[in-house]
Amino acid sequence: MKNLSTVILGILFFFITGFRLHAQNDKMKTEILEIIKGKKFNIGISVRNSKGVEIFAHNSNEKYKMYSVSKFFLALKVLHLIDNKTLLLNQDVSFAKSDLKAGLFSPLRDSNPEGITITLEKALYYIVNQSDNNVFDKLVDLSGGIESLNFYISSFTKNKNSFSMSALYRDKEGTIGNNVVTPNFSSLLLYKLMKNKIISVESKNILMPLLETSINNKRIQALVPKNLKSFHKGGTSDRVNNVLIASNDIGIVYINEKKDFFTIAVFISNSLEDDAVNDEVIAKITEITRSELINR
């Protein structure tokens, strides 16, 4: 009889817990959909909890133009090659004047227009933290080329349509938009990174500080309390006829000072909203998620 009571209590607990989580998911979904309601853009969102479960998805399997989010994926490839000793963190990477092309966003070129030699570790800083387009192209070449990068990142998913890279910044204007990814795969790869399933712990410890700050912290990180760690990589296009082609951010946010976190990927495309609205939407989606997960 005692065993039967225990079983019944267990079943009741399972259903009550499941109902509570379902209600919380519905609340989060309602709040997020209210934020994006009526906005003049297309948006894809994927959120995963610290167990890797996708707890919110909106157009999460659609492909979106990456722009500088692609630099996060390149950093993973470079660090993988460092892990297997193909590349060395302290090796030199030389930039001739011809490598530092005009017309591209390039802090390295702006401060060293005649060329410079830096370490690979410093080059990683320039692509991840400073989003340097010339350094991106150089590191793609150094790490085996665009096809090799595409093959490596695609190896982490069974859905080969969730990621595709075919263009460098030096290529014909506009082709960089051919590099696409799904929000679902982005949040999954962030989760795998957190679980040490992509690169070594040592390489992860190199990467994470580069993701803590960047040239734009107004999206995922904007409303996260300062006492909580968060990491991100954004991507932004130019406007064409007042239409912003892409305003993206992917990242990891801790919901407390312990080990609980979530991964999030938000891709906005073809936006007629101003930059502040796009940024605010991503920030609010992040904060809604964090607030809901605190109470679970």
Short mmCIF file of N, CA and C in Angstrom, two decimals, residues 165-288:
data_model
loop_
_atom_site.label_atom_id
_atom_site.label_comp_id
_atom_site.label_asym_id
_atom_site.label_seq_id
_atom_site.Cartn_x
_atom_site.Cartn_y
_atom_site.Cartn_z
N MET A 165 28.32 28.43 -45.78
CA MET A 165 29.21 29.55 -46.02
C MET A 165 29.90 29.38 -47.36
N SER A 166 29.87 30.43 -48.16
CA SER A 166 30.47 30.35 -49.49
C SER A 166 31.19 31.63 -49.89
N ALA A 167 31.14 32.66 -49.05
CA ALA A 167 31.67 33.96 -49.46
C ALA A 167 32.58 34.56 -48.41
N LEU A 168 33.56 35.32 -48.89
CA LEU A 168 34.45 36.10 -48.04
C LEU A 168 34.12 37.58 -48.22
N TYR A 169 34.64 38.41 -47.34
CA TYR A 169 34.35 39.84 -47.44
C TYR A 169 35.02 40.48 -48.65
N ARG A 170 36.12 39.89 -49.10
CA ARG A 170 36.81 40.45 -50.26
C ARG A 170 36.12 40.10 -51.57
N ASP A 171 35.17 39.19 -51.53
CA ASP A 171 34.46 38.78 -52.74
C ASP A 171 33.55 39.89 -53.24
N LYS A 172 32.91 39.65 -54.36
CA LYS A 172 32.02 40.64 -54.97
C LYS A 172 31.03 41.19 -53.96
N GLU A 173 30.83 42.50 -54.00
CA GLU A 173 29.95 43.16 -53.04
C GLU A 173 28.57 42.50 -53.01
N GLY A 174 28.08 42.23 -51.82
CA GLY A 174 26.76 41.64 -51.65
C GLY A 174 26.77 40.15 -51.45
N THR A 175 27.86 39.47 -51.86
CA THR A 175 27.87 38.01 -51.76
C THR A 175 28.03 37.51 -50.33
N ILE A 176 28.52 38.36 -49.41
CA ILE A 176 28.67 37.93 -48.02
C ILE A 176 27.32 37.54 -47.43
N GLY A 177 26.25 38.07 -48.00
CA GLY A 177 24.90 37.72 -47.55
C GLY A 177 24.50 36.29 -47.91
N ASN A 178 25.33 35.62 -48.71
CA ASN A 178 25.05 34.22 -49.05
C ASN A 178 25.39 33.27 -47.90
N ASN A 179 26.10 33.77 -46.91
CA ASN A 179 26.45 32.95 -45.74
C ASN A 179 25.26 32.93 -44.78
N VAL A 180 24.68 31.76 -44.59
CA VAL A 180 23.42 31.67 -43.83
C VAL A 180 23.48 30.59 -42.75
N VAL A 181 22.60 30.74 -41.77
CA VAL A 181 22.50 29.76 -40.68
C VAL A 181 21.10 29.83 -40.11
N THR A 182 20.66 28.76 -39.47
CA THR A 182 19.36 28.78 -38.79
C THR A 182 19.56 29.16 -37.32
N PRO A 183 18.57 29.83 -36.73
CA PRO A 183 18.64 30.10 -35.29
C PRO A 183 18.76 28.82 -34.47
N ASN A 184 18.05 27.77 -34.89
CA ASN A 184 18.07 26.50 -34.18
C ASN A 184 19.48 25.94 -34.06
N PHE A 185 20.20 25.92 -35.17
CA PHE A 185 21.56 25.39 -35.16
C PHE A 185 22.50 26.29 -34.37
N SER A 186 22.27 27.60 -34.45
CA SER A 186 23.12 28.54 -33.71
C SER A 186 23.02 28.31 -32.21
N SER A 187 21.79 28.19 -31.70
CA SER A 187 21.62 27.97 -30.26
C SER A 187 22.15 26.60 -29.84
N LEU A 188 22.04 25.62 -30.75
CA LEU A 188 22.56 24.28 -30.46
C LEU A 188 24.08 24.29 -30.35
N LEU A 189 24.74 24.99 -31.27
CA LEU A 189 26.20 25.02 -31.24
C LEU A 189 26.71 25.75 -30.00
N LEU A 190 26.00 26.80 -29.60
CA LEU A 190 26.36 27.49 -28.36
C LEU A 190 26.23 26.55 -27.16
N TYR A 191 25.18 25.75 -27.16
CA TYR A 191 25.00 24.78 -26.08
C TYR A 191 26.14 23.76 -26.08
N LYS A 192 26.49 23.25 -27.25
CA LYS A 192 27.59 22.28 -27.35
C LYS A 192 28.91 22.90 -26.88
N LEU A 193 29.10 24.18 -27.19
CA LEU A 193 30.29 24.88 -26.72
C LEU A 193 30.33 24.89 -25.19
N MET A 194 29.20 25.21 -24.58
CA MET A 194 29.14 25.27 -23.12
C MET A 194 29.40 23.91 -22.48
N LYS A 195 29.03 22.85 -23.17
CA LYS A 195 29.21 21.50 -22.65
C LYS A 195 30.54 20.88 -23.08
N ASN A 196 31.42 21.71 -23.63
CA ASN A 196 32.78 21.28 -24.02
C ASN A 196 32.76 20.15 -25.05
N LYS A 197 31.82 20.24 -26.01
CA LYS A 197 31.69 19.21 -27.03
C LYS A 197 32.24 19.66 -28.40
N ILE A 198 32.88 20.83 -28.43
CA ILE A 198 33.39 21.33 -29.70
C ILE A 198 34.89 21.55 -29.65
N ILE A 199 35.34 22.36 -28.71
CA ILE A 199 36.76 22.65 -28.56
C ILE A 199 37.18 22.31 -27.13
N SER A 200 38.48 22.30 -26.90
CA SER A 200 38.99 21.96 -25.57
C SER A 200 38.61 23.04 -24.55
N VAL A 201 38.69 22.69 -23.30
CA VAL A 201 38.42 23.66 -22.23
C VAL A 201 39.42 24.82 -22.32
N GLU A 202 40.66 24.51 -22.66
CA GLU A 202 41.68 25.55 -22.78
C GLU A 202 41.32 26.54 -23.89
N SER A 203 40.87 26.03 -25.03
CA SER A 203 40.48 26.90 -26.13
C SER A 203 39.20 27.67 -25.81
N LYS A 204 38.30 27.02 -25.12
CA LYS A 204 37.07 27.69 -24.68
C LYS A 204 37.41 28.87 -23.77
N ASN A 205 38.40 28.69 -22.92
CA ASN A 205 38.81 29.76 -22.01
C ASN A 205 39.46 30.93 -22.74
N ILE A 206 39.96 30.68 -23.92
CA ILE A 206 40.48 31.76 -24.77
C ILE A 206 39.32 32.51 -25.43
N LEU A 207 38.34 31.75 -25.89
CA LEU A 207 37.23 32.33 -26.65
C LEU A 207 36.26 33.15 -25.80
N MET A 208 35.88 32.63 -24.64
CA MET A 208 34.80 33.25 -23.88
C MET A 208 35.06 34.71 -23.50
N PRO A 209 36.26 35.08 -23.05
CA PRO A 209 36.48 36.50 -22.75
C PRO A 209 36.31 37.42 -23.96
N LEU A 210 36.58 36.89 -25.15
CA LEU A 210 36.41 37.68 -26.37
C LEU A 210 34.95 37.94 -26.68
N LEU A 211 34.07 37.09 -26.14
CA LEU A 211 32.63 37.21 -26.38
C LEU A 211 31.92 38.03 -25.29
N GLU A 212 32.66 38.41 -24.25
CA GLU A 212 32.02 39.14 -23.14
C GLU A 212 31.69 40.57 -23.50
N THR A 213 32.53 41.19 -24.31
CA THR A 213 32.27 42.56 -24.76
C THR A 213 32.54 42.61 -26.26
N SER A 214 32.01 43.64 -26.90
CA SER A 214 32.25 43.79 -28.33
C SER A 214 31.95 45.23 -28.73
N ILE A 215 31.90 45.47 -30.03
CA ILE A 215 31.64 46.83 -30.51
C ILE A 215 30.16 47.20 -30.37
N ASN A 216 29.29 46.23 -30.09
CA ASN A 216 27.87 46.52 -29.87
C ASN A 216 27.33 45.59 -28.78
N ASN A 217 27.08 46.16 -27.60
CA ASN A 217 26.54 45.37 -26.48
C ASN A 217 25.10 45.77 -26.17
N LYS A 218 24.38 46.26 -27.18
CA LYS A 218 23.03 46.79 -26.95
C LYS A 218 21.93 45.76 -27.22
N ARG A 219 22.29 44.54 -27.52
CA ARG A 219 21.29 43.53 -27.88
C ARG A 219 21.14 42.51 -26.74
N ILE A 220 21.69 41.33 -26.89
CA ILE A 220 21.53 40.29 -25.87
C ILE A 220 21.95 40.78 -24.49
N GLN A 221 23.03 41.53 -24.41
CA GLN A 221 23.59 41.91 -23.11
C GLN A 221 22.96 43.15 -22.49
N ALA A 222 22.14 43.86 -23.23
CA ALA A 222 21.71 45.19 -22.79
C ALA A 222 21.00 45.21 -21.44
N LEU A 223 20.14 44.23 -21.18
CA LEU A 223 19.32 44.22 -19.96
C LEU A 223 19.74 43.15 -18.96
N VAL A 224 20.82 42.47 -19.25
CA VAL A 224 21.31 41.44 -18.32
C VAL A 224 21.97 42.14 -17.12
N PRO A 225 21.58 41.78 -15.90
CA PRO A 225 22.21 42.39 -14.71
C PRO A 225 23.73 42.25 -14.75
N LYS A 226 24.41 43.28 -14.29
CA LYS A 226 25.87 43.33 -14.39
C LYS A 226 26.57 42.24 -13.58
N ASN A 227 25.88 41.68 -12.59
CA ASN A 227 26.51 40.63 -11.78
C ASN A 227 26.45 39.25 -12.43
N LEU A 228 25.77 39.17 -13.58
CA LEU A 228 25.64 37.89 -14.28
C LEU A 228 26.49 37.88 -15.54
N LYS A 229 27.10 36.76 -15.81
CA LYS A 229 27.93 36.65 -17.00
C LYS A 229 27.07 36.44 -18.24
N SER A 230 27.50 37.04 -19.33
CA SER A 230 26.85 36.83 -20.62
C SER A 230 27.89 36.97 -21.72
N PHE A 231 27.64 36.29 -22.83
CA PHE A 231 28.59 36.25 -23.94
C PHE A 231 27.79 36.33 -25.24
N HIS A 232 28.36 36.99 -26.26
CA HIS A 232 27.58 37.10 -27.49
C HIS A 232 28.46 37.42 -28.69
N LYS A 233 27.89 37.20 -29.87
CA LYS A 233 28.49 37.66 -31.13
C LYS A 233 27.39 38.16 -32.02
N GLY A 234 27.49 39.41 -32.38
CA GLY A 234 26.46 40.03 -33.22
C GLY A 234 26.86 40.10 -34.67
N GLY A 235 25.91 40.51 -35.48
CA GLY A 235 26.15 40.71 -36.90
C GLY A 235 25.18 41.73 -37.45
N THR A 236 25.68 42.68 -38.23
CA THR A 236 24.83 43.76 -38.74
C THR A 236 25.21 44.07 -40.18
N SER A 237 24.21 44.28 -41.01
CA SER A 237 24.45 44.66 -42.41
C SER A 237 24.30 46.17 -42.56
N ASP A 238 24.53 46.63 -43.78
CA ASP A 238 24.17 48.00 -44.14
C ASP A 238 22.68 48.03 -44.49
N ARG A 239 22.17 49.22 -44.68
CA ARG A 239 20.80 49.39 -45.17
C ARG A 239 20.81 49.57 -46.69
N VAL A 240 19.81 48.99 -47.33
CA VAL A 240 19.61 49.16 -48.76
C VAL A 240 18.21 49.71 -48.96
N ASN A 241 18.13 50.92 -49.49
CA ASN A 241 16.83 51.60 -49.64
C ASN A 241 16.06 51.63 -48.31
N ASN A 242 16.78 51.95 -47.25
CA ASN A 242 16.24 52.07 -45.89
C ASN A 242 15.86 50.74 -45.26
N VAL A 243 16.16 49.64 -45.92
CA VAL A 243 15.88 48.31 -45.36
C VAL A 243 17.16 47.73 -44.78
N LEU A 244 17.13 47.38 -43.49
CA LEU A 244 18.28 46.74 -42.87
C LEU A 244 18.23 45.25 -43.16
N ILE A 245 19.22 44.76 -43.87
CA ILE A 245 19.22 43.37 -44.30
C ILE A 245 19.34 42.41 -43.12
N ALA A 246 20.16 42.78 -42.13
CA ALA A 246 20.36 41.87 -40.99
C ALA A 246 20.75 42.62 -39.73
N SER A 247 20.15 42.21 -38.63
CA SER A 247 20.54 42.67 -37.29
C SER A 247 20.45 41.44 -36.38
N ASN A 248 21.59 40.85 -36.06
CA ASN A 248 21.61 39.54 -35.41
C ASN A 248 22.37 39.57 -34.09
N ASP A 249 22.09 38.62 -33.24
CA ASP A 249 22.90 38.38 -32.06
C ASP A 249 22.67 36.96 -31.57
N ILE A 250 23.76 36.28 -31.26
CA ILE A 250 23.67 34.95 -30.66
C ILE A 250 24.49 34.98 -29.38
N GLY A 251 24.06 34.22 -28.36
CA GLY A 251 24.82 34.30 -27.13
C GLY A 251 24.42 33.32 -26.05
N ILE A 252 25.09 33.48 -24.93
CA ILE A 252 24.91 32.64 -23.75
C ILE A 252 24.69 33.58 -22.57
N VAL A 253 23.66 33.31 -21.77
CA VAL A 253 23.35 34.16 -20.62
C VAL A 253 23.16 33.30 -19.39
N TYR A 254 23.84 33.65 -18.31
CA TYR A 254 23.61 32.97 -17.03
C TYR A 254 22.39 33.59 -16.36
N ILE A 255 21.55 32.74 -15.78
CA ILE A 255 20.34 33.26 -15.13
C ILE A 255 20.55 33.47 -13.63
N ASN A 256 21.67 32.97 -13.13
CA ASN A 256 22.04 33.20 -11.73
C ASN A 256 23.56 33.08 -11.63
N GLU A 257 24.07 33.13 -10.43
CA GLU A 257 25.52 33.10 -10.26
C GLU A 257 26.04 31.67 -10.09
N LYS A 258 25.20 30.69 -10.36
CA LYS A 258 25.61 29.29 -10.29
C LYS A 258 25.98 28.81 -11.69
N LYS A 259 25.41 27.69 -12.13
CA LYS A 259 25.78 27.13 -13.43
C LYS A 259 24.62 27.14 -14.42
N ASP A 260 23.49 27.73 -14.03
CA ASP A 260 22.32 27.72 -14.90
C ASP A 260 22.44 28.79 -15.98
N PHE A 261 22.22 28.41 -17.21
CA PHE A 261 22.37 29.34 -18.32
C PHE A 261 21.34 28.99 -19.39
N PHE A 262 21.22 29.86 -20.36
CA PHE A 262 20.48 29.53 -21.58
C PHE A 262 21.25 30.06 -22.77
N THR A 263 21.03 29.45 -23.92
CA THR A 263 21.61 29.96 -25.15
C THR A 263 20.50 30.55 -25.99
N ILE A 264 20.83 31.58 -26.74
CA ILE A 264 19.82 32.30 -27.50
C ILE A 264 20.39 32.76 -28.83
N ALA A 265 19.58 32.67 -29.86
CA ALA A 265 19.96 33.15 -31.19
C ALA A 265 18.79 33.92 -31.77
N VAL A 266 19.03 35.19 -32.10
CA VAL A 266 17.98 36.03 -32.68
C VAL A 266 18.51 36.64 -33.97
N PHE A 267 17.79 36.42 -35.04
CA PHE A 267 18.16 36.95 -36.36
C PHE A 267 17.01 37.79 -36.89
N ILE A 268 17.28 39.06 -37.12
CA ILE A 268 16.29 39.96 -37.71
C ILE A 268 16.72 40.26 -39.14
N SER A 269 15.79 40.13 -40.07
CA SER A 269 16.11 40.42 -41.47
C SER A 269 15.08 41.35 -42.09
N ASN A 270 15.54 42.08 -43.12
CA ASN A 270 14.67 42.96 -43.90
C ASN A 270 13.84 43.88 -43.01
N SER A 271 14.53 44.58 -42.12
CA SER A 271 13.84 45.41 -41.14
C SER A 271 13.66 46.85 -41.62
N LEU A 272 12.43 47.33 -41.45
CA LEU A 272 12.12 48.73 -41.69
C LEU A 272 12.12 49.53 -40.39
N GLU A 273 12.36 48.83 -39.28
CA GLU A 273 12.45 49.51 -37.98
C GLU A 273 13.83 50.18 -37.87
N ASP A 274 13.93 51.17 -36.98
CA ASP A 274 15.25 51.78 -36.81
C ASP A 274 16.14 50.88 -35.95
N ASP A 275 17.42 51.20 -35.91
CA ASP A 275 18.38 50.33 -35.23
C ASP A 275 18.05 50.15 -33.75
N ALA A 276 17.60 51.22 -33.11
CA ALA A 276 17.29 51.16 -31.68
C ALA A 276 16.17 50.17 -31.40
N VAL A 277 15.17 50.14 -32.27
CA VAL A 277 14.05 49.20 -32.09
C VAL A 277 14.53 47.77 -32.27
N ASN A 278 15.32 47.52 -33.31
CA ASN A 278 15.85 46.17 -33.52
C ASN A 278 16.65 45.69 -32.32
N ASP A 279 17.52 46.56 -31.81
CA ASP A 279 18.34 46.20 -30.65
C ASP A 279 17.46 45.93 -29.43
N GLU A 280 16.47 46.79 -29.22
CA GLU A 280 15.59 46.67 -28.05
C GLU A 280 14.80 45.36 -28.08
N VAL A 281 14.35 44.97 -29.26
CA VAL A 281 13.60 43.71 -29.38
C VAL A 281 14.46 42.54 -28.92
N ILE A 282 15.70 42.48 -29.39
CA ILE A 282 16.59 41.39 -28.99
C ILE A 282 16.86 41.43 -27.49
N ALA A 283 17.07 42.63 -26.96
CA ALA A 283 17.33 42.78 -25.52
C ALA A 283 16.14 42.32 -24.69
N LYS A 284 14.93 42.69 -25.11
CA LYS A 284 13.73 42.33 -24.35
C LYS A 284 13.44 40.83 -24.43
N ILE A 285 13.66 40.23 -25.58
CA ILE A 285 13.47 38.78 -25.70
C ILE A 285 14.41 38.05 -24.74
N THR A 286 15.65 38.53 -24.67
CA THR A 286 16.62 37.93 -23.75
C THR A 286 16.18 38.07 -22.30
N GLU A 287 15.72 39.26 -21.93
CA GLU A 287 15.34 39.50 -20.53
C GLU A 287 14.07 38.74 -20.16
N ILE A 288 13.12 38.63 -21.08
CA ILE A 288 11.92 37.82 -20.82
C ILE A 288 12.32 36.38 -20.53
#
